[in-house]
Amino acid sequence: MTFLEPSYYVQPIGYKRQTQHLVIASDQRRLHQLNGTKYQEAVGSIGEGLQADNSSSRILRTSEEITYSDKTVVEVIRNIYGVHNNHSHSTTIRVGFFEGFRNFWTYSLIFKPPPSPRTCECGAFRADVRLEKNPAKTGQFELLFIPQDVGFIHLTNRVWNTILSSASSSQKRIYATFEGANKLKLLTLDPPFREKVFHWSWTHHSQSDFPMPYGFYLANKTARPTGEKMRGKNWSENKTALVAWMSTWAVTSWQREKFAKDLRRYLPLNFFGQKYRKCRRNSKECEQTIRKYKFYLALENSCCSEYITEKFWRTLAWDIVPVVFGAPRKDYERLAPPNSFIHADDFDSIEDLANYIKFLDKNDDEYNKYFRWKEDGGEVIINYPRLENKPVDHHIPPANFFYSCSAVCRVGKRYLDEDTNSDVGLNSSQNSFFDPNVNWWCGSCTQCGNHQWIRTYN
């Protein structure tokens, strides 16, 4: 078994400053099998290989034993934690999350309401973190995260002026969200503030200063033994149903539910969700049910650049062919495994799409081609924070969420590096800014589809 299975959520659970090791575990703390030895936690060195220290000798792996995929995962986790730096251990930075204008407290399962102070040990520096509701007090922070989500009320120009007037010239403000851009259009800034509020961005998009995608694909240069074992496998075996779709209450920019109902006129399609068959999201029972289907409708709620959410990556991990619509096809081609999906906008009508699905249902050889990437040793990593479940330690955000210590350390490292290495420096008036209306973010959300038939759902 590989170090992290494709369906596992990457969940670093700590950083040992004394030994400079990352402590890594899967989302469910499952026991893994490696070279005949079971272990629950793996200790990943921030050096070239994975190696256990003396106090945690569950495994011992040399650099030569690490596969290409393992090294890639370690590099991803190492970048998330931002532990490579040369700053003094005595350095402390103050980090704030502005929470002054929420219409409801979204993250009650993660940590207590403001101020909820905590300390993040980032290896070579420390971060004192707190949630702040008063805009006049946000100037105390070197780093100020300003979360953007559906629970946040649009800030008036007066509030922005208060935040800016209280800030030091060295403060960095971060636009941070796990939402898609289309949901956040109402939170965009008025023109006078677009070039002065946000310095950095934390979004799912690859062009962000701190990208955190919902999932990603790891290609293998050399096929792993697991991939070799998959060759010749009939991926339709034991699949007893054709198409599934999980309905949600999300507001959409196109008529997603009508699309699914129209497709159901041409082929068997089962609906799941609150209004239909019950299937609790992220539950093992739901996974077992959906895995019986050959295809899954991974339909996004909007059509924005690189907006490819966890539903797509989860479908791939569950050995199902996703039928996708949302982001442009070129984004799927660039980010997803090769020939792993069916894009609805490739067809001349919804009936043509249905006929192609039925063709694959009757032709196992053609259906199996959509899994060639698995046979070649590729894997997907699901990176979405599971906010509806309590973390291992209550009031500690998931490691891939921007509230977490791993995020704070990642941003803090850049803050300190820029202060040390930049010719311009943090105090310069030449600092660049992030405008949420930029063409790759809110400016990328356009009319869905190229074919006229699919545009009728806009």
JSON list of C-alpha atoms in Angstrom, two decimals, residues 9-217:
[
{"chain": "A", "resi": 9, "resn": "TYR", "atom": "CA", "xyz": [-7.40, 13.41, 2.99]},
{"chain": "A", "resi": 10, "resn": "VAL", "atom": "CA", "xyz": [-3.96, 14.88, 3.62]},
{"chain": "A", "resi": 11, "resn": "GLN", "atom": "CA", "xyz": [-3.97, 15.63, 7.34]},
{"chain": "A", "resi": 12, "resn": "PRO", "atom": "CA", "xyz": [-0.68, 16.77, 8.85]},
{"chain": "A", "resi": 13, "resn": "ILE", "atom": "CA", "xyz": [-1.29, 16.77, 12.60]},
{"chain": "A", "resi": 14, "resn": "GLY", "atom": "CA", "xyz": [1.77, 18.43, 14.00]},
{"chain": "A", "resi": 15, "resn": "TYR", "atom": "CA", "xyz": [5.30, 19.68, 13.63]},
{"chain": "A", "resi": 16, "resn": "LYS", "atom": "CA", "xyz": [8.09, 18.66, 16.00]},
{"chain": "A", "resi": 17, "resn": "ARG", "atom": "CA", "xyz": [10.40, 21.63, 16.23]},
{"chain": "A", "resi": 18, "resn": "GLN", "atom": "CA", "xyz": [13.06, 19.80, 18.22]},
{"chain": "A", "resi": 19, "resn": "THR", "atom": "CA", "xyz": [13.51, 17.04, 15.64]},
{"chain": "A", "resi": 20, "resn": "GLN", "atom": "CA", "xyz": [12.25, 18.94, 12.56]},
{"chain": "A", "resi": 21, "resn": "HIS", "atom": "CA", "xyz": [9.77, 16.23, 11.64]},
{"chain": "A", "resi": 22, "resn": "LEU", "atom": "CA", "xyz": [6.22, 16.51, 10.41]},
{"chain": "A", "resi": 23, "resn": "VAL", "atom": "CA", "xyz": [3.70, 14.15, 11.97]},
{"chain": "A", "resi": 24, "resn": "ILE", "atom": "CA", "xyz": [1.31, 12.93, 9.30]},
{"chain": "A", "resi": 25, "resn": "ALA", "atom": "CA", "xyz": [-1.84, 10.85, 9.48]},
{"chain": "A", "resi": 26, "resn": "SER", "atom": "CA", "xyz": [-4.83, 10.08, 7.29]},
{"chain": "A", "resi": 27, "resn": "ASP", "atom": "CA", "xyz": [-8.22, 11.65, 7.85]},
{"chain": "A", "resi": 28, "resn": "GLN", "atom": "CA", "xyz": [-9.51, 8.66, 9.84]},
{"chain": "A", "resi": 29, "resn": "ARG", "atom": "CA", "xyz": [-6.26, 7.60, 11.58]},
{"chain": "A", "resi": 30, "resn": "ARG", "atom": "CA", "xyz": [-6.54, 4.28, 9.77]},
{"chain": "A", "resi": 31, "resn": "LEU", "atom": "CA", "xyz": [-3.88, 1.62, 10.16]},
{"chain": "A", "resi": 32, "resn": "HIS", "atom": "CA", "xyz": [-1.76, 1.31, 7.04]},
{"chain": "A", "resi": 33, "resn": "GLN", "atom": "CA", "xyz": [0.35, -1.58, 5.85]},
{"chain": "A", "resi": 34, "resn": "LEU", "atom": "CA", "xyz": [3.88, -0.94, 4.68]},
{"chain": "A", "resi": 35, "resn": "ASN", "atom": "CA", "xyz": [6.55, -3.60, 4.21]},
{"chain": "A", "resi": 36, "resn": "GLY", "atom": "CA", "xyz": [4.64, -5.87, 6.58]},
{"chain": "A", "resi": 37, "resn": "THR", "atom": "CA", "xyz": [4.57, -3.32, 9.40]},
{"chain": "A", "resi": 38, "resn": "LYS", "atom": "CA", "xyz": [1.38, -1.62, 10.55]},
{"chain": "A", "resi": 39, "resn": "TYR", "atom": "CA", "xyz": [1.47, 1.97, 11.70]},
{"chain": "A", "resi": 40, "resn": "GLN", "atom": "CA", "xyz": [-1.07, 4.62, 12.59]},
{"chain": "A", "resi": 41, "resn": "GLU", "atom": "CA", "xyz": [1.07, 7.70, 12.23]},
{"chain": "A", "resi": 42, "resn": "ALA", "atom": "CA", "xyz": [3.97, 8.30, 9.91]},
{"chain": "A", "resi": 43, "resn": "VAL", "atom": "CA", "xyz": [6.75, 10.70, 10.73]},
{"chain": "A", "resi": 44, "resn": "GLY", "atom": "CA", "xyz": [7.91, 12.50, 7.63]},
{"chain": "A", "resi": 45, "resn": "SER", "atom": "CA", "xyz": [11.29, 14.17, 7.70]},
{"chain": "A", "resi": 46, "resn": "ILE", "atom": "CA", "xyz": [11.48, 17.58, 6.11]},
{"chain": "A", "resi": 47, "resn": "GLY", "atom": "CA", "xyz": [14.66, 16.33, 4.49]},
{"chain": "A", "resi": 48, "resn": "GLU", "atom": "CA", "xyz": [14.80, 14.27, 1.32]},
{"chain": "A", "resi": 49, "resn": "GLY", "atom": "CA", "xyz": [13.18, 11.12, 2.66]},
{"chain": "A", "resi": 50, "resn": "LEU", "atom": "CA", "xyz": [10.70, 9.87, 5.20]},
{"chain": "A", "resi": 51, "resn": "GLN", "atom": "CA", "xyz": [12.42, 8.77, 8.37]},
{"chain": "A", "resi": 52, "resn": "ALA", "atom": "CA", "xyz": [11.27, 8.18, 11.93]},
{"chain": "A", "resi": 53, "resn": "ASP", "atom": "CA", "xyz": [13.10, 9.77, 14.84]},
{"chain": "A", "resi": 54, "resn": "ASN", "atom": "CA", "xyz": [14.17, 7.88, 17.95]},
{"chain": "A", "resi": 55, "resn": "SER", "atom": "CA", "xyz": [11.09, 8.87, 19.95]},
{"chain": "A", "resi": 56, "resn": "SER", "atom": "CA", "xyz": [8.68, 7.72, 17.27]},
{"chain": "A", "resi": 57, "resn": "SER", "atom": "CA", "xyz": [10.15, 4.62, 15.66]},
{"chain": "A", "resi": 58, "resn": "ARG", "atom": "CA", "xyz": [7.00, 3.23, 14.07]},
{"chain": "A", "resi": 59, "resn": "ILE", "atom": "CA", "xyz": [8.70, 3.15, 10.69]},
{"chain": "A", "resi": 60, "resn": "LEU", "atom": "CA", "xyz": [12.17, 3.65, 9.31]},
{"chain": "A", "resi": 61, "resn": "ARG", "atom": "CA", "xyz": [12.50, 4.40, 5.64]},
{"chain": "A", "resi": 62, "resn": "THR", "atom": "CA", "xyz": [15.60, 5.58, 3.84]},
{"chain": "A", "resi": 63, "resn": "SER", "atom": "CA", "xyz": [15.57, 7.99, 0.92]},
{"chain": "A", "resi": 64, "resn": "GLU", "atom": "CA", "xyz": [16.13, 5.08, -1.46]},
{"chain": "A", "resi": 65, "resn": "GLU", "atom": "CA", "xyz": [12.88, 3.45, -0.34]},
{"chain": "A", "resi": 66, "resn": "ILE", "atom": "CA", "xyz": [10.73, 6.51, -1.04]},
{"chain": "A", "resi": 67, "resn": "THR", "atom": "CA", "xyz": [8.64, 6.33, -4.20]},
{"chain": "A", "resi": 68, "resn": "TYR", "atom": "CA", "xyz": [8.17, 9.23, -6.58]},
{"chain": "A", "resi": 69, "resn": "SER", "atom": "CA", "xyz": [4.64, 9.72, -5.30]},
{"chain": "A", "resi": 70, "resn": "ASP", "atom": "CA", "xyz": [5.75, 9.72, -1.66]},
{"chain": "A", "resi": 71, "resn": "LYS", "atom": "CA", "xyz": [8.28, 12.43, -2.34]},
{"chain": "A", "resi": 72, "resn": "THR", "atom": "CA", "xyz": [5.65, 14.52, -4.08]},
{"chain": "A", "resi": 73, "resn": "VAL", "atom": "CA", "xyz": [3.24, 14.23, -1.16]},
{"chain": "A", "resi": 74, "resn": "VAL", "atom": "CA", "xyz": [5.98, 15.10, 1.32]},
{"chain": "A", "resi": 75, "resn": "GLU", "atom": "CA", "xyz": [6.87, 18.17, -0.74]},
{"chain": "A", "resi": 76, "resn": "VAL", "atom": "CA", "xyz": [3.23, 19.27, -0.79]},
{"chain": "A", "resi": 77, "resn": "ILE", "atom": "CA", "xyz": [2.95, 18.88, 2.99]},
{"chain": "A", "resi": 78, "resn": "ARG", "atom": "CA", "xyz": [6.31, 20.56, 3.52]},
{"chain": "A", "resi": 79, "resn": "ASN", "atom": "CA", "xyz": [5.11, 23.56, 1.49]},
{"chain": "A", "resi": 80, "resn": "ILE", "atom": "CA", "xyz": [1.83, 23.66, 3.39]},
{"chain": "A", "resi": 81, "resn": "TYR", "atom": "CA", "xyz": [3.70, 23.91, 6.68]},
{"chain": "A", "resi": 82, "resn": "GLY", "atom": "CA", "xyz": [6.31, 26.34, 5.43]},
{"chain": "A", "resi": 83, "resn": "VAL", "atom": "CA", "xyz": [8.94, 24.99, 7.80]},
{"chain": "A", "resi": 84, "resn": "HIS", "atom": "CA", "xyz": [12.04, 25.75, 5.73]},
{"chain": "A", "resi": 85, "resn": "ASN", "atom": "CA", "xyz": [13.46, 29.07, 6.90]},
{"chain": "A", "resi": 86, "resn": "ASN", "atom": "CA", "xyz": [16.42, 30.57, 8.66]},
{"chain": "A", "resi": 87, "resn": "HIS", "atom": "CA", "xyz": [14.66, 32.87, 11.09]},
{"chain": "A", "resi": 88, "resn": "SER", "atom": "CA", "xyz": [15.40, 33.01, 14.78]},
{"chain": "A", "resi": 89, "resn": "HIS", "atom": "CA", "xyz": [13.41, 30.74, 17.04]},
{"chain": "A", "resi": 90, "resn": "SER", "atom": "CA", "xyz": [12.69, 33.81, 19.16]},
{"chain": "A", "resi": 91, "resn": "THR", "atom": "CA", "xyz": [10.75, 35.52, 16.36]},
{"chain": "A", "resi": 92, "resn": "THR", "atom": "CA", "xyz": [7.07, 35.99, 17.13]},
{"chain": "A", "resi": 93, "resn": "ILE", "atom": "CA", "xyz": [4.49, 37.43, 14.76]},
{"chain": "A", "resi": 94, "resn": "ARG", "atom": "CA", "xyz": [0.96, 38.48, 15.63]},
{"chain": "A", "resi": 95, "resn": "VAL", "atom": "CA", "xyz": [-1.74, 37.05, 13.38]},
{"chain": "A", "resi": 96, "resn": "GLY", "atom": "CA", "xyz": [-5.39, 38.08, 13.37]},
{"chain": "A", "resi": 97, "resn": "PHE", "atom": "CA", "xyz": [-8.56, 36.84, 11.69]},
{"chain": "A", "resi": 98, "resn": "PHE", "atom": "CA", "xyz": [-11.11, 39.61, 11.26]},
{"chain": "A", "resi": 99, "resn": "GLU", "atom": "CA", "xyz": [-14.52, 38.26, 12.28]},
{"chain": "A", "resi": 100, "resn": "GLY", "atom": "CA", "xyz": [-16.40, 41.48, 12.99]},
{"chain": "A", "resi": 101, "resn": "PHE", "atom": "CA", "xyz": [-19.27, 41.25, 10.53]},
{"chain": "A", "resi": 102, "resn": "ARG", "atom": "CA", "xyz": [-20.60, 37.71, 10.39]},
{"chain": "A", "resi": 103, "resn": "ASN", "atom": "CA", "xyz": [-24.32, 37.07, 10.32]},
{"chain": "A", "resi": 104, "resn": "PHE", "atom": "CA", "xyz": [-23.71, 33.65, 11.88]},
{"chain": "A", "resi": 105, "resn": "TRP", "atom": "CA", "xyz": [-20.76, 31.81, 13.44]},
{"chain": "A", "resi": 106, "resn": "THR", "atom": "CA", "xyz": [-19.81, 29.29, 10.81]},
{"chain": "A", "resi": 107, "resn": "TYR", "atom": "CA", "xyz": [-17.04, 27.38, 12.49]},
{"chain": "A", "resi": 108, "resn": "SER", "atom": "CA", "xyz": [-18.42, 26.30, 15.86]},
{"chain": "A", "resi": 109, "resn": "LEU", "atom": "CA", "xyz": [-17.06, 22.78, 15.31]},
{"chain": "A", "resi": 110, "resn": "ILE", "atom": "CA", "xyz": [-13.55, 24.08, 14.78]},
{"chain": "A", "resi": 111, "resn": "PHE", "atom": "CA", "xyz": [-12.89, 26.51, 17.60]},
{"chain": "A", "resi": 112, "resn": "LYS", "atom": "CA", "xyz": [-14.59, 28.74, 20.12]},
{"chain": "A", "resi": 113, "resn": "PRO", "atom": "CA", "xyz": [-16.04, 32.15, 19.16]},
{"chain": "A", "resi": 114, "resn": "PRO", "atom": "CA", "xyz": [-13.72, 35.20, 19.21]},
{"chain": "A", "resi": 115, "resn": "PRO", "atom": "CA", "xyz": [-11.16, 35.93, 20.48]},
{"chain": "A", "resi": 116, "resn": "SER", "atom": "CA", "xyz": [-10.18, 32.22, 20.80]},
{"chain": "A", "resi": 117, "resn": "PRO", "atom": "CA", "xyz": [-6.44, 32.90, 21.32]},
{"chain": "A", "resi": 118, "resn": "ARG", "atom": "CA", "xyz": [-3.92, 30.21, 20.43]},
{"chain": "A", "resi": 119, "resn": "THR", "atom": "CA", "xyz": [-0.24, 29.84, 19.65]},
{"chain": "A", "resi": 120, "resn": "CYS", "atom": "CA", "xyz": [1.16, 28.24, 16.52]},
{"chain": "A", "resi": 121, "resn": "GLU", "atom": "CA", "xyz": [4.67, 26.78, 16.69]},
{"chain": "A", "resi": 122, "resn": "CYS", "atom": "CA", "xyz": [6.08, 27.18, 13.20]},
{"chain": "A", "resi": 123, "resn": "GLY", "atom": "CA", "xyz": [9.49, 25.63, 13.68]},
{"chain": "A", "resi": 124, "resn": "ALA", "atom": "CA", "xyz": [11.76, 28.66, 13.40]},
{"chain": "A", "resi": 125, "resn": "PHE", "atom": "CA", "xyz": [9.18, 31.20, 14.56]},
{"chain": "A", "resi": 126, "resn": "ARG", "atom": "CA", "xyz": [6.04, 31.43, 16.65]},
{"chain": "A", "resi": 127, "resn": "ALA", "atom": "CA", "xyz": [2.68, 32.97, 15.78]},
{"chain": "A", "resi": 128, "resn": "ASP", "atom": "CA", "xyz": [0.26, 34.38, 18.34]},
{"chain": "A", "resi": 129, "resn": "VAL", "atom": "CA", "xyz": [-3.19, 34.01, 16.78]},
{"chain": "A", "resi": 130, "resn": "ARG", "atom": "CA", "xyz": [-6.56, 35.45, 17.76]},
{"chain": "A", "resi": 131, "resn": "LEU", "atom": "CA", "xyz": [-9.92, 36.28, 16.20]},
{"chain": "A", "resi": 132, "resn": "GLU", "atom": "CA", "xyz": [-10.76, 39.99, 16.23]},
{"chain": "A", "resi": 133, "resn": "LYS", "atom": "CA", "xyz": [-14.22, 41.55, 15.85]},
{"chain": "A", "resi": 134, "resn": "ASN", "atom": "CA", "xyz": [-13.34, 45.24, 16.25]},
{"chain": "A", "resi": 135, "resn": "PRO", "atom": "CA", "xyz": [-11.97, 46.78, 13.01]},
{"chain": "A", "resi": 136, "resn": "ALA", "atom": "CA", "xyz": [-10.24, 49.52, 15.01]},
{"chain": "A", "resi": 137, "resn": "LYS", "atom": "CA", "xyz": [-8.11, 46.88, 16.76]},
{"chain": "A", "resi": 138, "resn": "THR", "atom": "CA", "xyz": [-6.90, 45.07, 13.64]},
{"chain": "A", "resi": 139, "resn": "GLY", "atom": "CA", "xyz": [-3.80, 47.26, 13.44]},
{"chain": "A", "resi": 140, "resn": "GLN", "atom": "CA", "xyz": [-2.13, 45.20, 16.19]},
{"chain": "A", "resi": 141, "resn": "PHE", "atom": "CA", "xyz": [-1.46, 42.33, 13.76]},
{"chain": "A", "resi": 142, "resn": "GLU", "atom": "CA", "xyz": [1.45, 41.86, 11.36]},
{"chain": "A", "resi": 143, "resn": "LEU", "atom": "CA", "xyz": [-0.73, 39.43, 9.38]},
{"chain": "A", "resi": 144, "resn": "LEU", "atom": "CA", "xyz": [-4.47, 40.01, 9.08]},
{"chain": "A", "resi": 145, "resn": "PHE", "atom": "CA", "xyz": [-6.60, 37.31, 7.44]},
{"chain": "A", "resi": 146, "resn": "ILE", "atom": "CA", "xyz": [-9.94, 38.64, 6.20]},
{"chain": "A", "resi": 147, "resn": "PRO", "atom": "CA", "xyz": [-12.10, 35.55, 5.51]},
{"chain": "A", "resi": 148, "resn": "GLN", "atom": "CA", "xyz": [-14.52, 35.65, 2.61]},
{"chain": "A", "resi": 149, "resn": "ASP", "atom": "CA", "xyz": [-17.50, 33.30, 2.74]},
{"chain": "A", "resi": 150, "resn": "VAL", "atom": "CA", "xyz": [-21.28, 33.21, 2.62]},
{"chain": "A", "resi": 151, "resn": "GLY", "atom": "CA", "xyz": [-21.52, 33.94, 6.36]},
{"chain": "A", "resi": 152, "resn": "PHE", "atom": "CA", "xyz": [-19.68, 37.24, 5.99]},
{"chain": "A", "resi": 153, "resn": "ILE", "atom": "CA", "xyz": [-21.52, 40.53, 5.49]},
{"chain": "A", "resi": 154, "resn": "HIS", "atom": "CA", "xyz": [-20.27, 43.02, 2.89]},
{"chain": "A", "resi": 155, "resn": "LEU", "atom": "CA", "xyz": [-18.02, 45.57, 4.59]},
{"chain": "A", "resi": 156, "resn": "THR", "atom": "CA", "xyz": [-18.81, 49.23, 4.10]},
{"chain": "A", "resi": 157, "resn": "ASN", "atom": "CA", "xyz": [-16.20, 51.73, 2.96]},
{"chain": "A", "resi": 158, "resn": "ARG", "atom": "CA", "xyz": [-16.26, 53.17, 6.47]},
{"chain": "A", "resi": 159, "resn": "VAL", "atom": "CA", "xyz": [-15.15, 49.83, 7.91]},
{"chain": "A", "resi": 160, "resn": "TRP", "atom": "CA", "xyz": [-12.40, 49.48, 5.33]},
{"chain": "A", "resi": 161, "resn": "ASN", "atom": "CA", "xyz": [-11.17, 52.98, 6.17]},
{"chain": "A", "resi": 162, "resn": "THR", "atom": "CA", "xyz": [-11.06, 52.02, 9.85]},
{"chain": "A", "resi": 163, "resn": "ILE", "atom": "CA", "xyz": [-9.04, 48.88, 9.10]},
{"chain": "A", "resi": 164, "resn": "LEU", "atom": "CA", "xyz": [-6.61, 50.72, 6.83]},
{"chain": "A", "resi": 165, "resn": "SER", "atom": "CA", "xyz": [-6.13, 53.70, 9.12]},
{"chain": "A", "resi": 166, "resn": "SER", "atom": "CA", "xyz": [-5.27, 51.45, 12.05]},
{"chain": "A", "resi": 167, "resn": "ALA", "atom": "CA", "xyz": [-2.80, 49.31, 10.08]},
{"chain": "A", "resi": 168, "resn": "SER", "atom": "CA", "xyz": [0.95, 49.72, 10.13]},
{"chain": "A", "resi": 169, "resn": "SER", "atom": "CA", "xyz": [2.80, 50.04, 6.84]},
{"chain": "A", "resi": 170, "resn": "SER", "atom": "CA", "xyz": [4.27, 46.57, 7.36]},
{"chain": "A", "resi": 171, "resn": "GLN", "atom": "CA", "xyz": [0.92, 44.78, 7.86]},
{"chain": "A", "resi": 172, "resn": "LYS", "atom": "CA", "xyz": [-0.05, 42.20, 5.25]},
{"chain": "A", "resi": 173, "resn": "ARG", "atom": "CA", "xyz": [-3.75, 41.50, 4.67]},
{"chain": "A", "resi": 174, "resn": "ILE", "atom": "CA", "xyz": [-4.87, 38.20, 3.19]},
{"chain": "A", "resi": 175, "resn": "TYR", "atom": "CA", "xyz": [-8.03, 37.54, 1.18]},
{"chain": "A", "resi": 176, "resn": "ALA", "atom": "CA", "xyz": [-8.84, 34.02, 2.37]},
{"chain": "A", "resi": 177, "resn": "THR", "atom": "CA", "xyz": [-11.61, 31.71, 1.20]},
{"chain": "A", "resi": 178, "resn": "PHE", "atom": "CA", "xyz": [-12.50, 28.13, 0.42]},
{"chain": "A", "resi": 179, "resn": "GLU", "atom": "CA", "xyz": [-15.56, 29.24, -1.56]},
{"chain": "A", "resi": 180, "resn": "GLY", "atom": "CA", "xyz": [-15.83, 29.60, -5.31]},
{"chain": "A", "resi": 181, "resn": "ALA", "atom": "CA", "xyz": [-15.49, 33.09, -6.78]},
{"chain": "A", "resi": 182, "resn": "ASN", "atom": "CA", "xyz": [-19.10, 33.31, -7.94]},
{"chain": "A", "resi": 183, "resn": "LYS", "atom": "CA", "xyz": [-20.42, 33.13, -4.36]},
{"chain": "A", "resi": 184, "resn": "LEU", "atom": "CA", "xyz": [-18.25, 36.07, -3.34]},
{"chain": "A", "resi": 185, "resn": "LYS", "atom": "CA", "xyz": [-19.14, 38.65, -5.97]},
{"chain": "A", "resi": 186, "resn": "LEU", "atom": "CA", "xyz": [-21.27, 40.59, -3.49]},
{"chain": "A", "resi": 187, "resn": "LEU", "atom": "CA", "xyz": [-18.23, 40.93, -1.22]},
{"chain": "A", "resi": 188, "resn": "THR", "atom": "CA", "xyz": [-16.01, 42.59, -3.80]},
{"chain": "A", "resi": 189, "resn": "LEU", "atom": "CA", "xyz": [-14.47, 45.97, -3.06]},
{"chain": "A", "resi": 190, "resn": "ASP", "atom": "CA", "xyz": [-15.53, 49.36, -4.29]},
{"chain": "A", "resi": 191, "resn": "PRO", "atom": "CA", "xyz": [-13.01, 50.86, -6.77]},
{"chain": "A", "resi": 192, "resn": "PRO", "atom": "CA", "xyz": [-11.18, 53.14, -4.27]},
{"chain": "A", "resi": 193, "resn": "PHE", "atom": "CA", "xyz": [-10.16, 50.12, -2.18]},
{"chain": "A", "resi": 194, "resn": "ARG", "atom": "CA", "xyz": [-9.23, 47.55, -4.83]},
{"chain": "A", "resi": 195, "resn": "GLU", "atom": "CA", "xyz": [-5.58, 48.56, -4.89]},
{"chain": "A", "resi": 196, "resn": "LYS", "atom": "CA", "xyz": [-5.06, 49.06, -1.17]},
{"chain": "A", "resi": 197, "resn": "VAL", "atom": "CA", "xyz": [-6.83, 46.39, 0.93]},
{"chain": "A", "resi": 198, "resn": "PHE", "atom": "CA", "xyz": [-5.52, 42.89, 0.13]},
{"chain": "A", "resi": 199, "resn": "HIS", "atom": "CA", "xyz": [-1.86, 42.09, -0.38]},
{"chain": "A", "resi": 200, "resn": "TRP", "atom": "CA", "xyz": [-2.18, 38.32, -0.83]},
{"chain": "A", "resi": 201, "resn": "SER", "atom": "CA", "xyz": [-4.82, 35.76, -1.74]},
{"chain": "A", "resi": 202, "resn": "TRP", "atom": "CA", "xyz": [-5.60, 32.30, -0.38]},
{"chain": "A", "resi": 203, "resn": "THR", "atom": "CA", "xyz": [-8.05, 30.50, -2.68]},
{"chain": "A", "resi": 204, "resn": "HIS", "atom": "CA", "xyz": [-8.46, 27.25, -4.58]},
{"chain": "A", "resi": 205, "resn": "HIS", "atom": "CA", "xyz": [-7.01, 28.85, -7.73]},
{"chain": "A", "resi": 206, "resn": "SER", "atom": "CA", "xyz": [-3.47, 28.10, -8.87]},
{"chain": "A", "resi": 207, "resn": "GLN", "atom": "CA", "xyz": [-2.73, 31.80, -9.46]},
{"chain": "A", "resi": 208, "resn": "SER", "atom": "CA", "xyz": [-3.33, 32.67, -5.82]},
{"chain": "A", "resi": 209, "resn": "ASP", "atom": "CA", "xyz": [-0.40, 33.65, -3.66]},
{"chain": "A", "resi": 210, "resn": "PHE", "atom": "CA", "xyz": [-1.29, 30.65, -1.50]},
{"chain": "A", "resi": 211, "resn": "PRO", "atom": "CA", "xyz": [-3.20, 28.13, -3.62]},
{"chain": "A", "resi": 212, "resn": "MET", "atom": "CA", "xyz": [-5.14, 25.43, -1.79]},
{"chain": "A", "resi": 213, "resn": "PRO", "atom": "CA", "xyz": [-7.10, 23.43, -4.38]},
{"chain": "A", "resi": 214, "resn": "TYR", "atom": "CA", "xyz": [-9.97, 21.12, -3.49]},
{"chain": "A", "resi": 215, "resn": "GLY", "atom": "CA", "xyz": [-7.89, 18.25, -4.81]},
{"chain": "A", "resi": 216, "resn": "PHE", "atom": "CA", "xyz": [-5.02, 17.52, -7.14]},
{"chain": "A", "resi": 217, "resn": "TYR", "atom": "CA", "xyz": [-3.58, 14.84, -9.39]}
]
